[in-house]
Short mmCIF file of C-alpha atoms in Angstrom, two decimals:
data_model
loop_
_atom_site.label_atom_id
_atom_site.label_comp_id
_atom_site.label_asym_id
_atom_site.label_seq_id
_atom_site.Cartn_x
_atom_site.Cartn_y
_atom_site.Cartn_z
CA MET A 12 0.00 -0.06 -0.05
CA ILE A 13 1.37 3.36 -1.02
CA VAL A 14 1.08 6.08 1.88
CA PRO A 15 0.20 9.65 0.52
CA LEU A 16 2.90 11.90 0.73
CA PHE A 17 1.10 15.05 -0.14
CA ALA A 18 -1.79 16.72 1.78
CA GLY A 19 -3.04 18.19 -1.65
CA GLY A 20 -2.46 17.57 -5.18
CA GLY A 21 -1.47 20.71 -7.02
CA PRO A 22 1.49 21.41 -9.50
CA ASN A 23 4.00 20.42 -7.06
CA SER A 24 2.74 16.93 -6.58
CA VAL A 25 2.69 16.40 -10.59
CA ALA A 26 6.13 17.79 -10.57
CA ALA A 27 7.34 15.47 -8.25
CA VAL A 28 6.20 12.32 -10.05
CA ARG A 29 7.47 13.55 -13.14
CA LEU A 30 10.52 14.19 -11.83
CA MET A 31 11.16 10.84 -10.40
CA ARG A 32 9.78 9.41 -13.77
CA ILE A 33 12.65 11.38 -15.44
CA GLU A 34 15.21 10.44 -13.08
CA LEU A 35 14.44 6.83 -12.18
CA GLY A 36 12.66 5.75 -15.41
CA GLY A 37 14.81 7.17 -18.15
CA ALA A 38 12.09 9.47 -19.47
CA PHE A 39 13.04 12.38 -21.22
CA ALA A 40 12.31 16.09 -20.08
CA ASP A 41 11.50 17.51 -23.40
CA LEU A 42 9.11 14.59 -24.32
CA LEU A 43 7.14 15.06 -21.13
CA ASN A 44 5.88 18.77 -22.19
CA GLU A 45 3.28 18.66 -24.50
CA LYS A 46 0.52 20.60 -23.21
CA GLY A 47 2.17 19.98 -19.85
CA LYS A 48 0.26 16.75 -19.59
CA GLY A 49 3.45 14.40 -20.62
CA SER A 50 4.00 12.01 -23.55
CA GLY A 51 1.60 9.46 -22.60
CA LYS A 52 -2.38 10.62 -22.38
CA ASP A 53 -2.20 8.32 -18.78
CA GLU A 54 0.30 10.20 -17.04
CA MET A 55 -2.05 11.75 -14.52
CA ALA A 56 -3.08 8.33 -13.69
CA TYR A 57 0.53 7.45 -13.45
CA VAL A 58 0.60 10.51 -10.54
CA ASP A 59 -2.44 9.66 -8.72
CA ARG A 60 -0.79 5.89 -8.63
CA THR A 61 2.03 7.03 -7.11
CA LEU A 62 1.00 9.68 -4.40
CA GLY A 63 -1.59 7.28 -3.56
CA PHE A 64 -4.63 9.61 -4.11
CA ARG A 65 -6.32 11.34 -7.08
CA THR A 66 -4.92 14.76 -7.90
CA ARG A 67 -7.10 17.77 -8.96
CA ASP A 68 -7.23 18.95 -12.64
CA LEU A 69 -4.37 21.48 -13.49
CA ASP A 70 -5.16 24.61 -15.53
CA ASP A 71 -3.15 25.85 -18.38
CA ARG A 72 -1.20 28.15 -15.77
CA ASP A 73 -0.65 25.09 -13.54
CA LEU A 74 0.67 23.01 -16.19
CA ARG A 75 3.11 25.81 -17.62
CA LEU A 76 4.42 25.60 -13.81
CA VAL A 77 5.05 22.13 -13.81
CA THR A 78 6.96 22.40 -17.10
CA ASP A 79 8.87 25.21 -15.72
CA ILE A 80 9.56 23.77 -12.12
CA VAL A 81 10.62 20.22 -13.82
CA GLY A 82 13.13 21.62 -16.11
CA GLY A 83 14.70 24.00 -13.70
CA ALA A 84 14.73 21.22 -10.79
CA ILE A 85 16.54 18.95 -13.13
CA ARG A 86 18.78 21.68 -14.28
CA TRP A 87 19.94 22.80 -10.95
CA ARG A 88 19.79 19.31 -9.62
CA ARG A 89 23.69 19.42 -8.33
CA TYR A 90 22.98 22.58 -6.85
CA LEU A 91 20.02 22.09 -4.82
CA ASP A 92 21.43 18.62 -3.61
CA PHE A 93 24.47 20.59 -2.28
CA LEU A 94 22.18 22.84 -0.68
CA ILE A 95 19.85 19.87 0.66
CA LEU A 96 22.77 18.11 2.09
CA SER A 97 24.31 21.50 3.68
CA LEU A 98 21.22 22.02 5.57
CA CYS A 99 20.67 18.21 6.26
CA HIS A 100 23.64 18.20 8.55
CA GLU A 101 23.96 14.53 8.36
CA GLU A 102 24.92 12.66 5.49
CA LYS A 103 23.16 9.67 5.93
CA THR A 104 19.91 11.62 6.08
CA PHE A 105 20.45 12.68 2.64
CA ARG A 106 21.74 9.64 1.28
CA ASN A 107 19.00 7.76 2.75
CA MET A 108 16.00 9.86 1.81
CA GLU A 109 13.34 8.48 0.13
CA PRO A 110 13.13 9.51 -3.67
CA LEU A 111 9.85 11.50 -3.77
CA LEU A 112 10.94 13.12 -0.81
CA LEU A 113 13.97 14.14 -2.40
CA GLN A 114 12.02 15.51 -5.34
CA ILE A 115 9.80 17.40 -2.98
CA LEU A 116 12.73 19.21 -1.44
CA ARG A 117 14.52 19.73 -4.78
CA ILE A 118 11.06 21.40 -6.11
CA GLY A 119 10.64 23.86 -2.80
CA PHE A 120 14.56 24.89 -2.90
CA TYR A 121 13.91 25.88 -6.63
CA GLU A 122 10.77 27.61 -6.01
CA ILE A 123 12.35 29.61 -3.37
CA LEU A 124 15.80 30.32 -4.81
CA LYS A 125 15.22 30.45 -8.62
CA LEU A 126 11.55 31.44 -8.90
CA GLU A 127 11.37 33.68 -6.11
CA MET A 128 8.21 31.99 -4.34
CA PRO A 129 6.93 33.42 -1.29
CA ALA A 130 8.27 31.16 1.47
CA TYR A 131 4.56 30.56 2.79
CA ALA A 132 3.28 29.52 -0.45
CA VAL A 133 6.02 26.69 -0.99
CA VAL A 134 5.67 25.52 2.45
CA ASP A 135 1.97 25.42 2.29
CA GLU A 136 2.03 23.87 -1.13
CA VAL A 137 4.64 21.12 0.04
CA ALA A 138 2.17 19.78 2.52
CA LEU A 139 3.20 16.08 3.68
CA ARG A 140 2.13 13.41 5.75
CA PRO A 141 3.24 14.11 9.31
CA GLY A 142 6.24 12.55 9.89
CA ALA A 143 8.10 13.61 6.45
CA GLY A 144 6.02 17.20 6.68
CA ASN A 145 7.92 18.20 9.98
CA MET A 146 11.58 17.34 8.37
CA VAL A 147 10.71 18.80 4.89
CA ASN A 148 9.32 22.07 6.18
CA ALA A 149 12.09 22.42 8.77
CA ILE A 150 14.56 22.59 6.25
CA LEU A 151 12.61 24.83 3.76
CA ARG A 152 12.36 27.08 6.60
CA LYS A 153 16.06 26.99 7.33
CA LEU A 154 16.48 27.65 3.62
CA VAL A 155 14.67 30.56 3.81
CA LEU A 156 16.41 32.22 7.00
CA LEU A 157 19.53 31.43 4.73
CA LYS A 158 18.44 33.35 1.70
CA GLU A 159 16.87 36.37 3.94
CA ASN A 160 20.06 36.67 5.59
CA ASN A 161 22.34 36.22 2.50
CA SER A 162 24.34 33.43 3.69
CA LEU A 163 23.47 30.48 1.59
CA PRO A 164 26.51 27.95 1.71
CA LEU A 165 28.58 27.79 -1.58
CA PRO A 166 31.74 25.90 -2.46
CA THR A 167 34.96 27.96 -2.64
CA LEU A 168 36.69 28.63 -5.68
CA ASP A 169 40.48 27.86 -4.24
CA GLY A 170 42.75 25.06 -5.11
CA ASP A 171 43.90 23.55 -7.99
CA ASP A 172 42.18 23.16 -11.44
CA ARG A 173 40.33 19.67 -10.38
CA THR A 174 38.99 21.44 -7.10
CA GLN A 175 37.93 24.60 -8.84
CA ALA A 176 36.21 22.54 -11.43
CA ARG A 177 34.46 20.46 -8.73
CA ALA A 178 33.27 23.96 -7.38
CA LEU A 179 32.11 25.49 -10.66
CA ALA A 180 30.01 22.08 -10.97
CA THR A 181 28.07 22.76 -7.90
CA ILE A 182 27.53 26.19 -8.48
CA TYR A 183 26.45 26.15 -12.11
CA SER A 184 25.00 22.45 -11.81
CA HIS A 185 26.68 20.50 -14.42
CA PRO A 186 28.78 17.34 -14.33
CA VAL A 187 32.51 17.99 -13.08
CA TRP A 188 33.90 16.07 -16.37
CA MET A 189 31.98 18.54 -18.60
CA VAL A 190 33.21 21.76 -16.48
CA ARG A 191 36.92 20.49 -16.88
CA ARG A 192 36.60 19.34 -20.73
CA TRP A 193 35.09 23.04 -21.22
CA THR A 194 37.67 24.83 -19.06
CA SER A 195 40.48 23.13 -21.02
CA HIS A 196 38.65 23.81 -24.41
CA ILE A 197 37.54 27.34 -23.94
CA GLY A 198 38.77 28.90 -20.76
CA GLN A 199 37.07 28.98 -17.39
CA GLU A 200 35.23 32.51 -18.37
CA ALA A 201 33.68 31.03 -21.47
CA ALA A 202 32.93 27.79 -19.58
CA VAL A 203 30.86 29.56 -16.98
CA LYS A 204 29.17 31.83 -19.74
CA LEU A 205 28.27 28.54 -21.44
CA MET A 206 26.89 26.99 -18.31
CA MET A 207 24.84 30.07 -17.31
CA TRP A 208 23.35 29.78 -21.07
CA ASN A 209 22.48 26.05 -20.36
CA ASN A 210 20.95 27.01 -17.11
CA SER A 211 18.69 29.84 -18.84
CA ASP A 212 15.00 29.25 -19.92
CA PRO A 213 15.18 27.90 -23.40
CA SER A 214 14.06 29.60 -26.55
CA TYR A 215 12.58 28.39 -29.82
CA SER A 216 12.50 28.64 -33.15
CA LEU A 217 9.75 27.93 -35.76
CA ARG A 218 9.97 27.15 -39.68
CA ALA A 219 7.24 28.20 -41.89
CA ASN A 220 6.21 25.29 -43.88
CA THR A 221 6.51 27.16 -47.44
CA ARG A 222 5.57 23.92 -49.33
CA LYS A 223 1.81 24.38 -48.09
CA GLY A 224 2.17 27.95 -49.34
CA PHE A 225 2.46 29.16 -45.28
CA THR A 226 5.35 31.91 -45.50
CA ARG A 227 7.00 33.56 -42.47
CA ALA A 228 4.66 36.63 -43.14
CA ASP A 229 2.04 34.55 -42.62
CA LEU A 230 3.37 32.78 -39.36
CA ILE A 231 4.25 36.30 -38.04
CA MET A 232 0.57 37.37 -38.81
CA ARG A 233 -1.01 34.41 -36.98
CA LEU A 234 1.59 34.67 -34.01
CA ASN A 235 0.39 38.29 -33.62
CA MET A 236 -3.34 37.15 -33.52
CA MET A 237 -2.39 34.90 -30.68
CA LYS A 238 -0.22 37.79 -29.00
CA VAL A 239 2.76 35.59 -28.93
CA PRO A 240 5.91 37.32 -28.75
CA HIS A 241 8.41 36.76 -31.52
CA GLU A 242 11.18 38.18 -33.78
CA PRO A 243 12.40 36.96 -37.21
CA SER A 244 15.48 35.12 -37.49
CA LEU A 245 18.61 36.92 -38.79
CA TYR A 246 20.09 34.35 -40.52
CA LEU A 247 16.95 32.36 -42.49
CA ASP A 248 14.21 33.47 -44.23
CA GLU A 249 11.80 30.80 -43.27
CA PHE A 250 12.42 31.13 -39.37
CA ILE A 251 11.30 33.01 -36.32
CA ARG A 252 12.34 32.78 -32.71
CA ILE A 253 10.22 32.70 -29.44
CA ARG A 254 10.75 32.59 -26.04
CA THR A 255 7.32 32.00 -24.61
CA GLY A 256 3.74 31.06 -26.39
CA MET A 257 4.79 27.57 -27.30
CA GLN A 258 1.47 26.05 -25.80
CA THR A 259 -0.67 28.76 -27.45
CA ILE A 260 0.96 27.59 -30.72
CA MET A 261 0.20 23.95 -29.85
CA GLN A 262 -3.35 24.59 -28.91
CA ALA A 263 -3.76 26.84 -32.25
CA GLY A 264 -3.05 23.68 -34.13
CA LEU A 265 -0.10 25.45 -36.27
CA LEU A 266 1.87 21.98 -35.89
CA LYS A 267 -0.68 19.63 -36.06
CA GLU A 268 -1.68 21.20 -39.62
CA GLY A 269 1.85 21.25 -40.74
CA LEU A 270 1.73 24.84 -41.36
CA CYS A 271 5.37 24.95 -39.17
CA SER A 272 7.85 23.03 -37.52
CA VAL A 273 9.66 23.60 -34.27
CA GLN A 274 13.24 23.50 -35.21
CA ASP A 275 16.39 25.37 -34.30
CA GLU A 276 17.86 27.96 -36.39
CA SER A 277 21.51 25.84 -35.74
CA ALA A 278 19.93 22.91 -37.56
CA GLY A 279 18.53 25.32 -40.37
CA LEU A 280 22.00 26.37 -41.20
CA VAL A 281 23.15 23.30 -41.27
CA VAL A 282 20.70 22.70 -44.22
CA SER A 283 22.03 25.72 -45.93
CA VAL A 284 25.35 24.42 -45.50
CA VAL A 285 24.02 21.17 -47.39
CA ASP A 286 22.48 23.64 -50.25
CA PRO A 287 19.72 21.31 -51.47
CA GLN A 288 18.88 22.32 -55.13
CA PRO A 289 15.69 21.26 -57.09
CA GLY A 290 16.85 17.93 -58.84
CA ASP A 291 19.12 16.83 -56.45
CA SER A 292 19.63 13.35 -55.58
CA ILE A 293 20.43 13.20 -51.61
CA ILE A 294 20.95 11.03 -48.86
CA ASP A 295 20.46 11.94 -45.46
CA CYS A 296 22.02 8.95 -43.54
CA CYS A 297 20.82 9.17 -39.84
CA ALA A 298 17.48 10.98 -40.68
CA ALA A 299 14.88 10.27 -37.88
CA PRO A 300 13.14 12.49 -36.39
CA GLY A 301 13.55 14.19 -39.80
CA GLY A 302 13.90 17.92 -39.11
CA LYS A 303 16.58 18.60 -41.47
CA THR A 304 15.20 15.90 -44.19
CA LEU A 305 11.80 17.92 -44.07
CA PHE A 306 13.42 21.32 -44.40
CA MET A 307 15.78 20.03 -47.57
CA ALA A 308 12.67 18.55 -49.13
CA SER A 309 10.99 22.07 -48.90
CA ARG A 310 14.23 23.28 -50.66
CA LEU A 311 13.76 21.20 -53.66
CA ASN A 312 10.30 22.35 -54.74
CA GLY A 313 9.00 19.19 -56.23
CA GLU A 314 11.96 18.29 -57.80
CA GLY A 315 14.78 15.50 -56.95
CA MET A 316 14.69 12.99 -53.82
CA ILE A 317 15.89 12.54 -50.51
CA TYR A 318 16.61 9.22 -49.47
CA ALA A 319 15.90 9.24 -45.67
CA ILE A 320 18.05 6.37 -43.86
CA ASP A 321 17.26 5.30 -40.31
CA ILE A 322 17.96 2.45 -38.00
CA ASN A 323 15.04 2.76 -35.95
CA LYS A 324 11.86 1.93 -37.92
CA GLY A 325 9.44 3.69 -35.33
CA ARG A 326 11.04 7.16 -35.86
CA LEU A 327 11.55 6.75 -39.46
CA ARG A 328 7.40 6.07 -39.61
CA ILE A 329 7.07 9.43 -37.78
CA LEU A 330 9.27 11.22 -40.55
CA GLU A 331 7.02 9.47 -43.08
CA GLU A 332 3.98 11.03 -41.85
CA THR A 333 5.29 14.36 -40.78
CA ALA A 334 6.47 14.74 -44.57
CA HIS A 335 2.69 13.80 -45.66
CA LEU A 336 1.67 16.43 -43.46
CA GLN A 337 3.95 18.95 -44.55
CA GLN A 338 3.10 17.85 -48.48
CA VAL A 339 6.92 16.88 -48.98
CA ASP A 340 6.27 13.24 -49.15
CA ASN A 341 6.71 13.08 -52.86
CA VAL A 342 10.37 13.79 -52.84
CA ILE A 343 11.11 11.63 -49.71
CA THR A 344 11.97 7.89 -49.68
CA ALA A 345 12.21 6.26 -46.01
CA VAL A 346 14.84 3.43 -46.20
CA HIS A 347 14.74 1.44 -42.99
CA ALA A 348 18.63 -0.02 -42.56
CA ASP A 349 21.74 0.56 -40.93
CA LEU A 350 23.97 3.24 -42.89
CA ARG A 351 27.05 0.75 -42.77
CA GLY A 352 25.34 -2.15 -44.00
CA PHE A 353 23.30 -0.09 -46.74
CA ALA A 354 26.91 1.61 -47.78
CA ASP A 355 28.16 -1.90 -48.93
CA SER A 356 25.04 -2.75 -50.72
CA GLY A 357 26.24 -1.41 -54.39
CA GLN A 358 23.97 1.45 -54.26
CA VAL A 359 24.12 4.48 -56.82
CA ASP A 360 26.11 7.50 -56.07
CA TYR A 361 24.36 10.40 -54.59
CA ASP A 362 24.83 14.47 -55.53
CA LYS A 363 24.90 15.37 -51.83
CA VAL A 364 25.02 13.22 -48.56
CA LEU A 365 24.38 14.58 -44.97
CA LEU A 366 25.61 12.74 -42.23
CA ASP A 367 24.11 14.52 -39.05
CA ALA A 368 25.87 11.68 -36.76
CA PRO A 369 25.04 10.80 -33.35
CA CYS A 370 26.79 12.57 -31.00
CA SER A 371 27.02 13.86 -27.19
CA GLY A 372 24.53 16.73 -27.59
CA LEU A 373 26.45 18.97 -25.80
CA GLY A 374 25.32 21.96 -27.87
CA VAL A 375 21.61 21.44 -26.88
CA LEU A 376 21.78 21.35 -23.05
CA SER A 377 19.38 24.22 -22.90
CA LYS A 378 16.63 22.45 -24.28
CA ARG A 379 17.56 18.98 -23.05
CA ALA A 380 17.70 19.63 -19.41
CA ASP A 381 18.13 15.83 -18.50
CA LEU A 382 21.17 15.34 -20.91
CA ARG A 383 24.13 16.81 -19.18
CA TRP A 384 23.13 13.77 -16.19
CA ASN A 385 22.59 11.05 -18.65
CA ARG A 386 25.82 11.62 -20.49
CA LYS A 387 29.22 10.21 -19.44
CA LEU A 388 32.83 10.66 -20.34
CA GLU A 389 33.12 7.36 -21.43
CA ASP A 390 30.52 8.10 -24.08
CA MET A 391 32.88 10.15 -25.86
CA GLU A 392 35.29 7.40 -26.97
CA GLU A 393 32.07 5.01 -28.19
CA LEU A 394 30.93 8.06 -30.02
CA LYS A 395 34.06 8.97 -31.84
CA LYS A 396 34.49 5.54 -33.06
CA LEU A 397 30.82 5.23 -34.05
CA GLN A 398 31.16 8.73 -36.11
CA ASP A 399 34.45 7.29 -37.79
CA GLU A 400 32.61 4.44 -39.04
CA LEU A 401 29.38 6.16 -40.20
CA LEU A 402 31.77 8.87 -41.87
CA ASP A 403 33.79 5.80 -43.60
CA ALA A 404 30.14 4.19 -44.76
CA ALA A 405 28.56 7.44 -45.72
CA CYS A 406 31.49 8.47 -48.22
CA LYS A 407 30.89 5.43 -50.25
CA LEU A 408 27.63 7.17 -51.31
CA VAL A 409 29.04 10.34 -52.64
CA LYS A 410 29.66 10.45 -56.66
CA PRO A 411 32.79 11.92 -57.68
CA GLY A 412 32.27 15.93 -57.78
CA GLY A 413 29.54 15.46 -54.94
CA VAL A 414 29.27 16.76 -51.43
CA LEU A 415 29.68 15.12 -47.96
CA VAL A 416 28.51 17.18 -45.08
CA TYR A 417 29.07 16.06 -41.87
CA SER A 418 27.11 17.53 -38.89
CA THR A 419 26.66 16.96 -35.10
CA CYS A 420 24.51 19.23 -32.42
CA SER A 421 28.06 19.33 -30.26
CA ILE A 422 30.65 22.03 -29.35
CA ASP A 423 33.21 19.46 -28.71
CA PRO A 424 36.19 19.73 -30.96
CA GLU A 425 36.78 15.99 -30.67
CA GLU A 426 33.72 15.18 -32.14
CA ASN A 427 33.90 17.66 -34.64
CA GLU A 428 37.29 19.27 -36.26
CA GLU A 429 39.23 16.24 -34.91
CA ARG A 430 36.63 13.75 -36.76
CA VAL A 431 36.87 15.82 -39.90
CA ALA A 432 40.91 15.74 -39.70
CA GLU A 433 41.02 12.13 -39.09
CA PHE A 434 38.68 11.50 -42.07
CA LEU A 435 40.47 13.53 -44.52
CA LEU A 436 43.70 11.57 -43.53
CA ARG A 437 41.90 8.26 -44.48
CA HIS A 438 40.20 9.60 -47.37
CA PRO A 439 42.70 11.90 -49.63
CA GLU A 440 39.92 12.03 -52.38
CA PHE A 441 37.94 14.45 -50.17
CA TRP A 442 38.85 18.13 -49.79
CA ILE A 443 37.36 21.01 -47.46
CA ASP A 444 34.78 22.80 -49.35
CA PRO A 445 34.66 26.26 -47.08
CA ALA A 446 31.30 27.19 -46.04
CA VAL A 447 31.63 30.79 -46.72
CA ARG A 448 28.83 30.68 -49.60
CA TYR A 449 26.17 29.13 -47.59
CA VAL A 450 26.35 30.80 -44.04
CA PRO A 451 26.94 34.23 -42.64
CA PRO A 452 30.86 34.63 -41.96
CA ASP A 453 29.89 35.04 -38.18
CA PHE A 454 29.35 31.13 -38.10
CA LEU A 455 32.81 30.50 -40.14
CA THR A 456 35.85 28.84 -38.47
CA GLY A 457 39.43 29.39 -39.65
CA GLU A 458 38.95 25.78 -41.39
CA GLY A 459 35.89 26.84 -43.53
CA PHE A 460 33.70 24.97 -41.10
CA TYR A 461 30.18 25.98 -39.85
CA ARG A 462 29.88 26.54 -36.13
CA SER A 463 27.29 27.99 -34.13
CA CYS A 464 28.02 28.63 -30.57
CA PRO A 465 25.07 29.19 -27.87
CA VAL A 466 26.38 32.11 -25.95
CA LYS A 467 27.41 33.98 -29.05
CA HIS A 468 24.27 33.30 -31.31
CA SER A 469 21.76 32.69 -29.02
CA MET A 470 20.81 29.40 -30.67
CA ASP A 471 21.96 25.61 -30.03
CA GLY A 472 25.75 24.66 -30.77
CA ALA A 473 25.93 22.80 -34.00
CA PHE A 474 28.71 22.14 -36.67
CA ALA A 475 29.06 20.96 -40.21
CA ALA A 476 31.73 20.54 -42.41
CA ARG A 477 31.24 20.57 -46.16
CA LEU A 478 33.51 18.13 -48.05
CA PHE A 479 33.99 17.80 -51.91
CA ARG A 480 34.49 14.74 -53.57
CA SER A 481 37.41 15.03 -56.52
CA LEU A 482 36.13 14.01 -59.80
#
């Protein structure tokens, strides 16, 4: 029998259970946000079962708060746990704390420290069964007192590089290995700015689907009618930026009708590097879920073909459905295959090949709040090996005089520039085609690659190298 922890069933109840699902069940935070109700229609029933009683229905304002709490508590988890441990005094109390209680404390700390909620509202909302309630409310009140006295505990930045990295990792709530890696690559000051960006509320971009006759001007008109704040992209004609209002856009049906897509500008600029033209024969090697495939298809204007390869049949099916919705399915052929086997099967050569490779995702940590805690240092070596294998396979599909574009959503040079350098040593028939003709100069590296930087460009971090195969 489950003993109810909460006396009420407001947003914090739902947020606590959702956090448990993400941390213990492996669910992705960004898949639990559609209309604030989660990826499955029975999520609220799951909440009820976990809590042991029925939660009240939440209105749109409550659901937005749930989404904010979940994303923020995940981002700031390391810092919040440091404070909770400090206020528990005994490490054993913290280490032995039941999972749901820990989530409740994280939520309370986040609301008080980051959302600036009044203490009485947080303590009242986090009303627990008597045994747990006394401890939780005592810790929350202690936190409020420390905050009011401006005496919150913080790790010191003294000591050697390793000690400083641990302190920064706590203050800015990132894994230590990421902090050490970034400090080594870009310096401590830039690393701190990057972590601050990752901890900020994410912004999003929308791409107007011109193949349905829906232009950016049409999208702007609809957003004005819905009173959703926005600004046009400075770099891509089909894109606009928004910081708030995604629920309003979803409820209005713009996405379901295929009139626009959620797509970051950084991904759109990778398509610019590919430069799809009507009549092109293109391979998208790791296509699903299909954002770049669909944008490239819209650029073909009904002439040519994109072969969308992916090893995941379910995700490939979603790509096909979205292509039909956006009316670009006439230039997309889905291929369920492992690229490495497909490249050896004697297929014809293609004008352009895009390898948007599996990567660490270190450029999208602002949107993927949970990814920082799921990614491990050991993953990097495995990913680099896979990237090399996929590059060696993809290059077999490029015709003489054709183009191979290698891209990632990573900001790590070992996954980007170093992979390209190693590839060119193995394949001297390819050489760098500088991206200067395809993206604004601000995105060009010294070697002629495309690179977006989250802090500098206010978008996800991404990389692309355009490689030409000799005739």
